[in-house]
XYZ file of C-alpha atoms in Angstrom:
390
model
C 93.086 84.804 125.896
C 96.561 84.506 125.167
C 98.820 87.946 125.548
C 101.261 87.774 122.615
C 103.684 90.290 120.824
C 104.395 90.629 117.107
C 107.627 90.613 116.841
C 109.709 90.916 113.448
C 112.782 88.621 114.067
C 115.881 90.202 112.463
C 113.928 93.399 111.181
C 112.892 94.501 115.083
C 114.920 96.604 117.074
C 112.731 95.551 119.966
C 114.962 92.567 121.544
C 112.771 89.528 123.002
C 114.339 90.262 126.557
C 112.603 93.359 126.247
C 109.210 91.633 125.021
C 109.271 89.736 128.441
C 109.310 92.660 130.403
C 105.667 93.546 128.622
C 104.260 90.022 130.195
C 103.047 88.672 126.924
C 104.624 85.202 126.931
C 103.347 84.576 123.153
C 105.334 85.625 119.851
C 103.347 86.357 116.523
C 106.042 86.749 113.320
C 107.246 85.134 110.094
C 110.118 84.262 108.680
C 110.482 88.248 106.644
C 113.575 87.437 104.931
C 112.456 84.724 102.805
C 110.874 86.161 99.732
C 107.130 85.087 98.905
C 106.489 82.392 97.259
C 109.460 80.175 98.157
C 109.610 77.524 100.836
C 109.959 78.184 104.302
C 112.843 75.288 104.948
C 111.787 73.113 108.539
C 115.810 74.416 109.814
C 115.035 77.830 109.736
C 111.794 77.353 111.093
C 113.115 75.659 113.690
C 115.662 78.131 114.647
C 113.476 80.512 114.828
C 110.996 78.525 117.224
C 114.418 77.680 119.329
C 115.325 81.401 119.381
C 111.784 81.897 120.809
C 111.477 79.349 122.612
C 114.803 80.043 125.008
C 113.594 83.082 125.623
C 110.693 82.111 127.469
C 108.197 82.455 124.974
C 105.694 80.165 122.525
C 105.639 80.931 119.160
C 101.485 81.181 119.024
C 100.832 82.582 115.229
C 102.405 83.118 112.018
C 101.777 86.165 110.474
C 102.110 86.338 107.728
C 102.952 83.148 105.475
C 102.506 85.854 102.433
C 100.370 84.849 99.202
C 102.052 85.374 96.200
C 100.839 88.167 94.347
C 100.647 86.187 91.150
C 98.221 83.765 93.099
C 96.315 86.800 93.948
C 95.970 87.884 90.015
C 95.540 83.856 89.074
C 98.315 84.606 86.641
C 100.241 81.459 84.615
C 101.024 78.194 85.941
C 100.831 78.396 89.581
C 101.193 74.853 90.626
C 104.675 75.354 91.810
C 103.373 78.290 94.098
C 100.424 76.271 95.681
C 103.034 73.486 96.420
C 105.759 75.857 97.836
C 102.704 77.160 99.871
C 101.593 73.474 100.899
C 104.847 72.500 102.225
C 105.588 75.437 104.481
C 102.647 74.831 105.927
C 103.745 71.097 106.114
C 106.932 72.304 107.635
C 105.515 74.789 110.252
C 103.048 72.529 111.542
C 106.203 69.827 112.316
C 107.577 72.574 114.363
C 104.192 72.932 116.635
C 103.015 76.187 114.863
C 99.782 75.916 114.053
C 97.866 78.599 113.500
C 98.855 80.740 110.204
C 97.564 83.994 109.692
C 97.780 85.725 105.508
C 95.955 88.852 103.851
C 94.523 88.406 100.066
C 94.786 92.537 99.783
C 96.333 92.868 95.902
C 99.846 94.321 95.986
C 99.894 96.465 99.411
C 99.567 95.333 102.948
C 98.516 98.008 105.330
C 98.569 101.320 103.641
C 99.010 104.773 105.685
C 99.472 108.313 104.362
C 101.401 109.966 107.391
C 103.518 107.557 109.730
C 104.515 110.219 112.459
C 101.349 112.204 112.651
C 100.870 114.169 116.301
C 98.206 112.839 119.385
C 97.763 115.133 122.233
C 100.017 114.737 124.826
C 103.055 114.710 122.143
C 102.867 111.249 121.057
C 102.668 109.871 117.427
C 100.584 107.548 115.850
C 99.553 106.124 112.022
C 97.008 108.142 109.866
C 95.307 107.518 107.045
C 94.789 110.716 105.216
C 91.848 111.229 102.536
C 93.363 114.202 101.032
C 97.325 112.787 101.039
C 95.972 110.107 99.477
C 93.741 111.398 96.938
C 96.778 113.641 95.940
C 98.885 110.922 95.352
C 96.352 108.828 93.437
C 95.794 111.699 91.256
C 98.213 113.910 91.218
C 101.863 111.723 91.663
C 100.083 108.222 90.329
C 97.943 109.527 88.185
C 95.500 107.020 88.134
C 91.812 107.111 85.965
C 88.881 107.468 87.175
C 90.501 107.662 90.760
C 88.504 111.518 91.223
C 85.566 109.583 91.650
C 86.406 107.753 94.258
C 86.745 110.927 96.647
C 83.499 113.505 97.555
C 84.760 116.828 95.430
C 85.830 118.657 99.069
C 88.676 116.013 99.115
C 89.619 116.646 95.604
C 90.275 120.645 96.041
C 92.031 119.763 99.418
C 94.319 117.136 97.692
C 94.562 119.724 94.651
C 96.501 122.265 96.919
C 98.118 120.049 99.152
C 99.388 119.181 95.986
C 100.212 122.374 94.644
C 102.394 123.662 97.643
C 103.858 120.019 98.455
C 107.966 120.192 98.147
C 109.695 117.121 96.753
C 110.529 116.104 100.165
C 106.371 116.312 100.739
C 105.990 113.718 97.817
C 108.372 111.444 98.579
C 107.959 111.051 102.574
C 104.228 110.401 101.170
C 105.355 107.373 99.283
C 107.769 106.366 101.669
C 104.520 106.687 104.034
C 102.373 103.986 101.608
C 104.916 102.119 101.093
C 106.251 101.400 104.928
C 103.041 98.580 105.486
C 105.470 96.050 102.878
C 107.280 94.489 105.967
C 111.041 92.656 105.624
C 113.404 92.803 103.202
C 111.580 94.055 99.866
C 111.691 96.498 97.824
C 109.609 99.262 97.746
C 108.176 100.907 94.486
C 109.234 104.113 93.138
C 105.913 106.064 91.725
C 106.874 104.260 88.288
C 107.307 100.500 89.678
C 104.073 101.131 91.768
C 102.011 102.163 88.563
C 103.469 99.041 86.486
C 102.411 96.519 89.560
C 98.990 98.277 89.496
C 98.292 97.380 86.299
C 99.106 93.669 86.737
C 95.636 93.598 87.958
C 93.665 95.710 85.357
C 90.636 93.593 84.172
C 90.705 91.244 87.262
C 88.077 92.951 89.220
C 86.360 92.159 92.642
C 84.840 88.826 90.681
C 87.980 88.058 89.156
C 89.884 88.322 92.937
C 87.204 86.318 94.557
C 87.804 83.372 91.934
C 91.313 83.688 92.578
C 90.618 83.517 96.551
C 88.484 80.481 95.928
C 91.393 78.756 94.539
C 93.329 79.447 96.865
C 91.339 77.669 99.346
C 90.832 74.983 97.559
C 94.467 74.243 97.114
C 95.552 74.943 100.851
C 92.594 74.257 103.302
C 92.338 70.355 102.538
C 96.066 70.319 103.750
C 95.875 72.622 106.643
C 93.139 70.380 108.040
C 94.934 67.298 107.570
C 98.111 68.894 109.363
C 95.914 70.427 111.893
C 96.747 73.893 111.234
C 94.178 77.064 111.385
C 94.637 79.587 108.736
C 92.915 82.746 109.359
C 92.320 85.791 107.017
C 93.368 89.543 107.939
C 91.209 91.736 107.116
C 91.788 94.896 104.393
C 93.478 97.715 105.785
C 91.876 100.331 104.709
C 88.427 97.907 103.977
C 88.073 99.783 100.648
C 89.169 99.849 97.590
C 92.522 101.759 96.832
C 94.525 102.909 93.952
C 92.189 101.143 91.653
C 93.020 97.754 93.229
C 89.545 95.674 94.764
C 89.379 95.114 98.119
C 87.334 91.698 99.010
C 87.918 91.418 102.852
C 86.651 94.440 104.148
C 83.134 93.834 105.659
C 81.122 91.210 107.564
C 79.524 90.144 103.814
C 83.170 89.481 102.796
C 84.084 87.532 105.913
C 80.740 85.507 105.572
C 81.911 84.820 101.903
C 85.320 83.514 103.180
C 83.734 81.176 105.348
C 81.224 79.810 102.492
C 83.853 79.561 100.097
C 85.521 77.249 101.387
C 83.745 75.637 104.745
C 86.064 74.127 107.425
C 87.374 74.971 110.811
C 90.811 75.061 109.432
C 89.285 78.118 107.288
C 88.905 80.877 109.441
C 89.300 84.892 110.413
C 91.843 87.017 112.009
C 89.901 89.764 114.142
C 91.510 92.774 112.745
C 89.699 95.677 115.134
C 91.250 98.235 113.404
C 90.946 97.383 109.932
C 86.996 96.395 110.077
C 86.650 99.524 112.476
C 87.981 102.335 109.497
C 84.731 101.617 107.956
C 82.221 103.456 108.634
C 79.021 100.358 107.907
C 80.937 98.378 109.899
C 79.650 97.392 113.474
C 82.826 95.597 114.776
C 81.515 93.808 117.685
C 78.797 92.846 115.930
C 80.701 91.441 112.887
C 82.406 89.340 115.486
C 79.746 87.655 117.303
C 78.194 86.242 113.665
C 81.904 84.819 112.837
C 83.034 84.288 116.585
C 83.326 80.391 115.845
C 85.882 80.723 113.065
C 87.940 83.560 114.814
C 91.576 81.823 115.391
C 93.503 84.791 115.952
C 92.984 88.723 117.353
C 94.558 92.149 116.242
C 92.834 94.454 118.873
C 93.423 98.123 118.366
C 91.195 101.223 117.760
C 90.705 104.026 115.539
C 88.622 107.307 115.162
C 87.236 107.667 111.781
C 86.182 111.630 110.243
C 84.021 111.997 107.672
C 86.113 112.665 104.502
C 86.893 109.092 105.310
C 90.832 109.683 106.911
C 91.046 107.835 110.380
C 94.052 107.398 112.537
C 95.030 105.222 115.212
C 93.882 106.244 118.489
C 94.458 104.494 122.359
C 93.422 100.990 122.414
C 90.483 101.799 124.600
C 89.561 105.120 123.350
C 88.472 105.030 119.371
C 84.769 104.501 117.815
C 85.078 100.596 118.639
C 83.560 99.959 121.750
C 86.682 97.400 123.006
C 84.641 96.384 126.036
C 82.075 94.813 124.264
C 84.389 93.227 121.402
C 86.522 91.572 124.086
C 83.369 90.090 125.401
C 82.754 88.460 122.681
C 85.720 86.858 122.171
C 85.787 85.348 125.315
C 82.254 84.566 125.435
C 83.182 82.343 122.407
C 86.549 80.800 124.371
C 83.963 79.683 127.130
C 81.431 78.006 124.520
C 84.683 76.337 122.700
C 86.049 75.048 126.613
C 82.746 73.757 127.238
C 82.930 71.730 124.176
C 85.446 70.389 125.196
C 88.059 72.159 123.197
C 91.629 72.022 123.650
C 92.630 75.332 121.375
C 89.955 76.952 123.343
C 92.182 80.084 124.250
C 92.697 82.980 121.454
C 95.751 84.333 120.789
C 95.016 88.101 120.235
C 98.316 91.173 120.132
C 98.020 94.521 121.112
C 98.383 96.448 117.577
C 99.417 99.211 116.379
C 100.325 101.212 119.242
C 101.326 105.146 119.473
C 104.941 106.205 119.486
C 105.512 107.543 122.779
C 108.550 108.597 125.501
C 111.161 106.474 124.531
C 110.145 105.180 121.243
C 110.303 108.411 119.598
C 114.083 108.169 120.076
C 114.521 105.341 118.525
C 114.164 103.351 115.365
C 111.130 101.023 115.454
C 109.021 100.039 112.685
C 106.175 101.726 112.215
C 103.124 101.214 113.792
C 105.099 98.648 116.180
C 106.575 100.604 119.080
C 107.397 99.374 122.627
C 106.072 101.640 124.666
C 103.145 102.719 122.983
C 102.230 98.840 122.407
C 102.846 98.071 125.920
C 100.631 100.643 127.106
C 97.937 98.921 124.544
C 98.411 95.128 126.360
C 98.092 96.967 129.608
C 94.979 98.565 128.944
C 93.865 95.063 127.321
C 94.706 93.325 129.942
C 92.713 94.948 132.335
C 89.617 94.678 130.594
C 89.716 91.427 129.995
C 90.231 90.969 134.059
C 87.818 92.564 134.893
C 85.381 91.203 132.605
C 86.414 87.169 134.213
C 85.327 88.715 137.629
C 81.400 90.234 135.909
């Protein structure tokens, strides 16, 4: 498997000298300063690959060449956006980056309720909170209908939480939700993020899956004529959330993906954590029935309680049995080098890591932390070494 680093360009504190020291000699990142939906120009793809490049590294993945939301809600004329889409892709794959990995999750990216929350020994890591978010659906968004999407202990939790919460409370909790939106966007005040939401009222899990269809239709003929691989993250959470469907979130979704729109160029980023915050999900086993059309890796863990929070925990030590997932995967990079198969290797990244030592003294973006990531690849890397000697 290929070791590689996400890495956010202009956006990361985290210098590529540093990246070396980790021993991942791939880079995963995008070009974040370019809003969505225009065209990612061949120069400043290529100075990005020549930035990467001189510093030792292969630029292995894109992630993310972003889907424009108004794709996502199949709004207007959207020939110009399917084009725009068509030639980045046309323009990445003339730089030798081949493999593009893109979320169809409405409006949000990853969404967490507390960004800093404590691990024993000191460190940090990402939560997702049932009750902070609950509280915010109801009581800052005020969304319908959202009480029923939370067992009634949740709702008297997020009722007080609510109750006692300062300003500062509230607003480090959107600050929170809104820290997944990565570059140089803005992020919605309570009043902007209510607006956006309803941009998708009446859509609906059919009307999103239509929309995804199209998609595909308009992009995978040209990926496989350019040779490229796109592959779909998963939701993160794989639920629904603030009203807004969620249609990559289980093994029936990821089967769906696959049917929609059949081709090897149409395939699945391995998202561990995401598929792993849900509960009816059996992550290794999701993987082995999609192994062929896995393209790209996110491997991290989390610990899931029963009110339906989860945070991140240590790459080896959440509900997802990691052993038996990385098994998998390269059980399926033998069967594809036995075919014969140059692209046999996957390029997977150590995710979401905890903030630990020194990266609690400095600014990082969330979720993406030197140390605590490093630690991650370590523990990775040993597993998958010791599995090539079994």
């Amino acid at each position: 498997m290929i070791e590689s680093w996400r890495w956010y360009g202009e956006f990361d504190s985290i210098t590529l000298a540093e990246v070396a020291q980790t021993g991942a000699r791939g880079i995963v990142t995008a070009l974040h300063g370019i809003p969505y939906g225009e065209v990612w120009s061949r120069a400043a793809i290529a100075d990005r690959r020549a930035r990467i490049t001189q510093a030792g590294f292969d630029w292995v993945v894109v992630e993310s060449l972003p889907v424009h939301e108004r794709i996502k809600r199949g709004e207007g004329d959207l020939s110009g956006l399917f084009a725009n889409y068509r030639q980045s892709m046309v323009h990445l794959a003339a730089e030798g980056v081949t493999t593009i990995c893109y979320n169809f999750m409405p409006l949000l990216d990853w969404t967490r309720t507390d960004l800093t929350a404590p691990v024993d020994g000191g460190a940090t890591c990402l939560r997702f909170d049932a009750t902070r978010m609950a509280a915010f659906e109801i009581h800052m968004l005020g969304r319908r209908d959202a009480e029923g999407d939370y067992p009634e202990g949740v709702l008297t939790n997020a009722a007080n939480w609510f109750q006692q919460a300062t300003q500062a409370d509230r607003d480090g909790l959107l600050a929170a939700i809104m820290a997944g939106m990565p570059g140089a966007f803005d992020r919605y005040d309570v009043a902007g993020l209510k607006t956006a939401i309803g941009g998708y009222d009446g859509i609906g899990r059919d009307g999103l899956r239509a929309n995804y269809k199209r998609f595909l239709e308009e992009v995978v003929p040209t990926a496989e004529n350019l040779g490229i691989r796109l592959c779909v993250h998963p939701d993160d959470p794989p639920r629904d959330i603030m009203g807004l469907p969620r249609i990559v979130s289980n093994g029936d979704d990821l089967e769906w993906v696959l049917r929609a729109y059949d081709s090897p160029a149409n395939g699945i980023t391995l998202c561990s954590g995401s598929l792993g915050a849900n509960p009816a999900n059996d992550v290794t086993a999701i993987a082995a029935k999609v192994a062929d059309h896995i393209h790209f890796a996110h491997l991290r863990n989390v610990r899931k309680e029963a009110d339906g929070s989860f945070e991140e925990a240590a790459h080896l030590d959440g509900d997802t049995d990691m052993v038996s997932l990385i098994k998998v995967l390269m059980t399926e990079e033998a069967r594809r080098l036995d075919a014969g198969r140059g692209d046999h290797a996957i390029p997977f990244r150590p995710d979401h890591g905890h903030h630990m030592l020194s990266d609690q003294v400095r600014e990082m973006i969330p979720g993406y932390p030197l140390v605590g990531r490093l630690r991650g690849l370590a523990e990775l890397r040993g597993v998958m070494r010791g599995l090539a000697y079994t």
